[in-house]
Amino acid sequence: HWIHVIGVVLRDVTGVPRRWSGSATDITKRKRVETELARQQAYHDELFELAPDALILTTINDPVRTLRINREFTRVFGYTSQEAVGRRMRELIAPDELRPANLTHNADLLAGRKVETDAIRQRKDGTRFHAHITAQRVQLLGEDAAFVIYRDITERMRIEAELRSRQEIDLNT
């Protein structure tokens, strides 16, 4: 059992301890709940960090700011958590000419619609790649947020283009 004890030593006028006054409360149930919540939080943190896709949590109300990224996001885009958290993600990873589309996606999220699209995204070093993006509105402690998944589909796009090219050659011969 977990017991929370609060008390004070009562002393006489000469400073000699004479009595103790206090209370003891059984907090075993609270400790079990705290332990379970900590376990669940650690589980969710581990799932978020070890996900095979680049993950991001952002606010969706103005101003849109990054709340959290995972390790795969850092690997894919090149930004550390310190560089990304608190920033507008579209300024970091969306090429300038594609930023207006992001505003439309944000409006969809605010309306509660899931966003699923393919788009060009940009790494910290300036290189671009094809990404499949899935975004969903979520509630975090009563606040609107977005959970966004980025999957690099550059290789898939290359293979599909190669297959289309081969099919066209086959049709022409």
PDB file of C-alpha atoms in Angstrom:
ATOM      1  CA  HIS A   1       0.000   0.000   0.000  1.00  0.00           C
ATOM      2  CA  TRP A   2       0.950   3.603  -0.585  1.00  0.00           C
ATOM      3  CA  ILE A   3       0.309   5.886   2.370  1.00  0.00           C
ATOM      4  CA  HIS A   4       0.580   9.683   2.237  1.00  0.00           C
ATOM      5  CA  VAL A   5       1.493  11.068   5.649  1.00  0.00           C
ATOM      6  CA  ILE A   6       1.350  14.713   6.660  1.00  0.00           C
ATOM      7  CA  GLY A   7       2.252  15.774  10.133  1.00  0.00           C
ATOM      8  CA  VAL A   8       4.016  18.104  12.460  1.00  0.00           C
ATOM      9  CA  VAL A   9       5.835  17.612  15.737  1.00  0.00           C
ATOM     10  CA  LEU A  10       4.355  19.682  18.546  1.00  0.00           C
ATOM     11  CA  ARG A  11       6.920  20.959  21.033  1.00  0.00           C
ATOM     12  CA  ASP A  12       6.568  22.385  24.483  1.00  0.00           C
ATOM     13  CA  VAL A  13       7.812  25.870  25.402  1.00  0.00           C
ATOM     14  CA  THR A  14      11.333  24.570  25.893  1.00  0.00           C
ATOM     15  CA  GLY A  15      11.388  22.988  22.411  1.00  0.00           C
ATOM     16  CA  VAL A  16      11.116  19.393  23.570  1.00  0.00           C
ATOM     17  CA  PRO A  17       8.945  17.262  21.237  1.00  0.00           C
ATOM     18  CA  ARG A  18       5.766  16.256  23.093  1.00  0.00           C
ATOM     19  CA  ARG A  19       3.303  15.107  20.455  1.00  0.00           C
ATOM     20  CA  TRP A  20       2.851  14.454  16.802  1.00  0.00           C
ATOM     21  CA  SER A  21      -0.230  15.654  14.948  1.00  0.00           C
ATOM     22  CA  GLY A  22      -1.123  14.660  11.435  1.00  0.00           C
ATOM     23  CA  SER A  23      -2.968  12.342   9.147  1.00  0.00           C
ATOM     24  CA  ALA A  24      -2.308   9.332   6.984  1.00  0.00           C
ATOM     25  CA  THR A  25      -4.210   8.654   3.778  1.00  0.00           C
ATOM     26  CA  ASP A  26      -4.189   5.495   1.709  1.00  0.00           C
ATOM     27  CA  ILE A  27      -3.288   6.646  -1.828  1.00  0.00           C
ATOM     28  CA  THR A  28      -2.766   3.184  -3.301  1.00  0.00           C
ATOM     29  CA  LYS A  29      -5.621   3.578  -5.811  1.00  0.00           C
ATOM     30  CA  ARG A  30      -4.307   6.979  -6.975  1.00  0.00           C
ATOM     31  CA  LYS A  31      -0.777   5.563  -7.377  1.00  0.00           C
ATOM     32  CA  ARG A  32      -2.118   2.661  -9.461  1.00  0.00           C
ATOM     33  CA  VAL A  33      -3.969   5.108 -11.735  1.00  0.00           C
ATOM     34  CA  GLU A  34      -0.863   7.327 -12.042  1.00  0.00           C
ATOM     35  CA  THR A  35       1.275   4.290 -12.891  1.00  0.00           C
ATOM     36  CA  GLU A  36      -1.212   3.128 -15.528  1.00  0.00           C
ATOM     37  CA  LEU A  37      -1.399   6.616 -17.064  1.00  0.00           C
ATOM     38  CA  ALA A  38       2.401   6.828 -17.164  1.00  0.00           C
ATOM     39  CA  ARG A  39       2.545   3.382 -18.801  1.00  0.00           C
ATOM     40  CA  GLN A  40      -0.012   4.398 -21.441  1.00  0.00           C
ATOM     41  CA  GLN A  41       1.817   7.673 -22.109  1.00  0.00           C
ATOM     42  CA  ALA A  42       5.122   5.828 -22.542  1.00  0.00           C
ATOM     43  CA  TYR A  43       3.417   3.353 -24.882  1.00  0.00           C
ATOM     44  CA  HIS A  44       1.957   6.154 -27.027  1.00  0.00           C
ATOM     45  CA  ASP A  45       5.245   8.066 -27.042  1.00  0.00           C
ATOM     46  CA  GLU A  46       7.094   4.955 -28.203  1.00  0.00           C
ATOM     47  CA  LEU A  47       4.536   4.248 -30.957  1.00  0.00           C
ATOM     48  CA  PHE A  48       4.777   7.853 -32.159  1.00  0.00           C
ATOM     49  CA  GLU A  49       8.578   7.854 -32.191  1.00  0.00           C
ATOM     50  CA  LEU A  50       8.987   4.452 -33.841  1.00  0.00           C
ATOM     51  CA  ALA A  51       6.350   4.892 -36.556  1.00  0.00           C
ATOM     52  CA  PRO A  52       7.707   4.011 -40.018  1.00  0.00           C
ATOM     53  CA  ASP A  53       6.317   7.234 -41.515  1.00  0.00           C
ATOM     54  CA  ALA A  54       7.122  10.873 -40.789  1.00  0.00           C
ATOM     55  CA  LEU A  55       4.599  12.089 -38.195  1.00  0.00           C
ATOM     56  CA  ILE A  56       3.742  15.558 -37.039  1.00  0.00           C
ATOM     57  CA  LEU A  57       1.248  17.127 -34.646  1.00  0.00           C
ATOM     58  CA  THR A  58       0.284  20.725 -35.367  1.00  0.00           C
ATOM     59  CA  THR A  59      -2.232  23.253 -34.210  1.00  0.00           C
ATOM     60  CA  ILE A  60      -4.834  24.036 -36.872  1.00  0.00           C
ATOM     61  CA  ASN A  61      -6.140  27.320 -35.554  1.00  0.00           C
ATOM     62  CA  ASP A  62      -4.225  30.427 -36.503  1.00  0.00           C
ATOM     63  CA  PRO A  63      -1.367  30.621 -35.923  1.00  0.00           C
ATOM     64  CA  VAL A  64      -0.631  27.091 -37.156  1.00  0.00           C
ATOM     65  CA  ARG A  65       2.383  25.815 -35.241  1.00  0.00           C
ATOM     66  CA  THR A  66       4.179  22.494 -34.988  1.00  0.00           C
ATOM     67  CA  LEU A  67       3.713  20.757 -31.647  1.00  0.00           C
ATOM     68  CA  ARG A  68       5.708  17.567 -32.165  1.00  0.00           C
ATOM     69  CA  ILE A  69       7.577  15.548 -34.788  1.00  0.00           C
ATOM     70  CA  ASN A  70       8.949  12.017 -34.691  1.00  0.00           C
ATOM     71  CA  ARG A  71      12.367  10.550 -35.536  1.00  0.00           C
ATOM     72  CA  GLU A  72      11.310   9.526 -39.030  1.00  0.00           C
ATOM     73  CA  PHE A  73      10.284  13.120 -39.746  1.00  0.00           C
ATOM     74  CA  THR A  74      13.792  14.213 -38.803  1.00  0.00           C
ATOM     75  CA  ARG A  75      15.295  11.504 -41.028  1.00  0.00           C
ATOM     76  CA  VAL A  76      13.063  12.319 -44.030  1.00  0.00           C
ATOM     77  CA  PHE A  77      13.022  16.113 -43.835  1.00  0.00           C
ATOM     78  CA  GLY A  78      16.286  16.852 -42.015  1.00  0.00           C
ATOM     79  CA  TYR A  79      14.782  19.090 -39.331  1.00  0.00           C
ATOM     80  CA  THR A  80      15.368  18.370 -35.662  1.00  0.00           C
ATOM     81  CA  SER A  81      12.625  18.774 -33.114  1.00  0.00           C
ATOM     82  CA  GLN A  82      14.294  21.987 -31.908  1.00  0.00           C
ATOM     83  CA  GLU A  83      14.151  23.402 -35.452  1.00  0.00           C
ATOM     84  CA  ALA A  84      10.568  22.343 -36.171  1.00  0.00           C
ATOM     85  CA  VAL A  85       8.547  22.708 -32.966  1.00  0.00           C
ATOM     86  CA  GLY A  86       6.815  26.067 -32.787  1.00  0.00           C
ATOM     87  CA  ARG A  87       7.313  26.769 -36.505  1.00  0.00           C
ATOM     88  CA  ARG A  88       4.837  26.794 -39.376  1.00  0.00           C
ATOM     89  CA  MET A  89       5.477  23.512 -41.126  1.00  0.00           C
ATOM     90  CA  ARG A  90       4.410  24.792 -44.533  1.00  0.00           C
ATOM     91  CA  GLU A  91       7.254  27.332 -44.362  1.00  0.00           C
ATOM     92  CA  LEU A  92       9.747  24.523 -43.764  1.00  0.00           C
ATOM     93  CA  ILE A  93       8.656  21.711 -46.058  1.00  0.00           C
ATOM     94  CA  ALA A  94       6.265  23.087 -48.679  1.00  0.00           C
ATOM     95  CA  PRO A  95       7.873  24.661 -51.744  1.00  0.00           C
ATOM     96  CA  ASP A  96       6.810  28.303 -52.127  1.00  0.00           C
ATOM     97  CA  GLU A  97       4.634  27.664 -55.176  1.00  0.00           C
ATOM     98  CA  LEU A  98       2.641  24.954 -53.341  1.00  0.00           C
ATOM     99  CA  ARG A  99       1.834  26.853 -50.164  1.00  0.00           C
ATOM    100  CA  PRO A 100      -1.647  28.060 -51.275  1.00  0.00           C
ATOM    101  CA  ALA A 101      -2.804  24.414 -51.460  1.00  0.00           C
ATOM    102  CA  ASN A 102      -1.876  24.018 -47.799  1.00  0.00           C
ATOM    103  CA  LEU A 103      -4.351  26.743 -46.843  1.00  0.00           C
ATOM    104  CA  THR A 104      -7.130  24.742 -48.527  1.00  0.00           C
ATOM    105  CA  HIS A 105      -6.076  21.621 -46.643  1.00  0.00           C
ATOM    106  CA  ASN A 106      -6.125  23.531 -43.365  1.00  0.00           C
ATOM    107  CA  ALA A 107      -9.678  24.724 -44.074  1.00  0.00           C
ATOM    108  CA  ASP A 108     -10.680  21.094 -44.733  1.00  0.00           C
ATOM    109  CA  LEU A 109      -9.188  20.036 -41.397  1.00  0.00           C
ATOM    110  CA  LEU A 110     -10.978  22.842 -39.551  1.00  0.00           C
ATOM    111  CA  ALA A 111     -14.230  21.620 -41.126  1.00  0.00           C
ATOM    112  CA  GLY A 112     -13.489  18.133 -39.796  1.00  0.00           C
ATOM    113  CA  ARG A 113     -12.655  16.584 -43.166  1.00  0.00           C
ATOM    114  CA  LYS A 114      -9.779  14.136 -43.485  1.00  0.00           C
ATOM    115  CA  VAL A 115      -7.137  15.258 -45.977  1.00  0.00           C
ATOM    116  CA  GLU A 116      -5.455  12.691 -48.188  1.00  0.00           C
ATOM    117  CA  THR A 117      -3.306  13.862 -51.076  1.00  0.00           C
ATOM    118  CA  ASP A 118      -0.040  13.438 -52.932  1.00  0.00           C
ATOM    119  CA  ALA A 119       2.216  16.474 -53.109  1.00  0.00           C
ATOM    120  CA  ILE A 120       5.778  17.600 -53.595  1.00  0.00           C
ATOM    121  CA  ARG A 121       7.580  18.348 -50.358  1.00  0.00           C
ATOM    122  CA  GLN A 122      10.996  19.828 -49.685  1.00  0.00           C
ATOM    123  CA  ARG A 123      13.740  18.689 -47.352  1.00  0.00           C
ATOM    124  CA  LYS A 124      15.918  21.016 -45.312  1.00  0.00           C
ATOM    125  CA  ASP A 125      18.686  20.658 -47.897  1.00  0.00           C
ATOM    126  CA  GLY A 126      16.305  21.871 -50.633  1.00  0.00           C
ATOM    127  CA  THR A 127      15.808  18.532 -52.393  1.00  0.00           C
ATOM    128  CA  ARG A 128      12.248  17.693 -53.314  1.00  0.00           C
ATOM    129  CA  PHE A 129      10.354  14.429 -53.236  1.00  0.00           C
ATOM    130  CA  HIS A 130       6.880  13.002 -53.771  1.00  0.00           C
ATOM    131  CA  ALA A 131       4.926  12.514 -50.562  1.00  0.00           C
ATOM    132  CA  HIS A 132       1.615  10.913 -49.764  1.00  0.00           C
ATOM    133  CA  ILE A 133       0.035  13.018 -47.019  1.00  0.00           C
ATOM    134  CA  THR A 134      -2.762  12.001 -44.691  1.00  0.00           C
ATOM    135  CA  ALA A 135      -4.045  14.515 -42.151  1.00  0.00           C
ATOM    136  CA  GLN A 136      -6.799  14.179 -39.589  1.00  0.00           C
ATOM    137  CA  ARG A 137      -8.220  16.636 -37.096  1.00  0.00           C
ATOM    138  CA  VAL A 138      -7.797  15.520 -33.484  1.00  0.00           C
ATOM    139  CA  GLN A 139      -8.550  16.936 -30.056  1.00  0.00           C
ATOM    140  CA  LEU A 140      -5.611  17.335 -27.673  1.00  0.00           C
ATOM    141  CA  LEU A 141      -6.676  18.415 -24.201  1.00  0.00           C
ATOM    142  CA  GLY A 142      -9.688  20.187 -25.704  1.00  0.00           C
ATOM    143  CA  GLU A 143      -7.662  21.984 -28.384  1.00  0.00           C
ATOM    144  CA  ASP A 144      -8.022  21.392 -32.128  1.00  0.00           C
ATOM    145  CA  ALA A 145      -4.923  19.901 -33.692  1.00  0.00           C
ATOM    146  CA  ALA A 146      -3.913  17.921 -36.763  1.00  0.00           C
ATOM    147  CA  PHE A 147      -2.165  14.577 -36.906  1.00  0.00           C
ATOM    148  CA  VAL A 148      -0.276  14.438 -40.208  1.00  0.00           C
ATOM    149  CA  ILE A 149       1.480  11.475 -41.805  1.00  0.00           C
ATOM    150  CA  TYR A 150       4.039  11.932 -44.589  1.00  0.00           C
ATOM    151  CA  ARG A 151       5.126   8.920 -46.632  1.00  0.00           C
ATOM    152  CA  ASP A 152       7.908   9.271 -49.200  1.00  0.00           C
ATOM    153  CA  ILE A 153       6.483   7.770 -52.416  1.00  0.00           C
ATOM    154  CA  THR A 154       9.250   8.909 -54.755  1.00  0.00           C
ATOM    155  CA  GLU A 155      10.377   5.362 -55.539  1.00  0.00           C
ATOM    156  CA  ARG A 156       6.811   4.215 -56.173  1.00  0.00           C
ATOM    157  CA  MET A 157       6.262   7.155 -58.532  1.00  0.00           C
ATOM    158  CA  ARG A 158       9.494   6.315 -60.382  1.00  0.00           C
ATOM    159  CA  ILE A 159       8.493   2.671 -60.817  1.00  0.00           C
ATOM    160  CA  GLU A 160       4.992   3.609 -61.992  1.00  0.00           C
ATOM    161  CA  ALA A 161       6.445   6.030 -64.555  1.00  0.00           C
ATOM    162  CA  GLU A 162       8.850   3.342 -65.752  1.00  0.00           C
ATOM    163  CA  LEU A 163       6.002   0.837 -66.128  1.00  0.00           C
ATOM    164  CA  ARG A 164       3.891   3.371 -68.056  1.00  0.00           C
ATOM    165  CA  SER A 165       6.843   4.053 -70.327  1.00  0.00           C
ATOM    166  CA  ARG A 166       7.337   0.312 -70.985  1.00  0.00           C
ATOM    167  CA  GLN A 167       3.623  -0.121 -71.704  1.00  0.00           C
ATOM    168  CA  GLU A 168       3.736   2.726 -74.213  1.00  0.00           C
ATOM    169  CA  ILE A 169       6.765   1.156 -75.921  1.00  0.00           C
ATOM    170  CA  ASP A 170       4.982  -2.223 -76.028  1.00  0.00           C
ATOM    171  CA  LEU A 171       1.867  -0.630 -77.519  1.00  0.00           C
ATOM    172  CA  ASN A 172       3.912   1.167 -80.178  1.00  0.00           C
ATOM    173  CA  THR A 173       5.795  -1.946 -81.307  1.00  0.00           C
TER     174      THR A 173
END
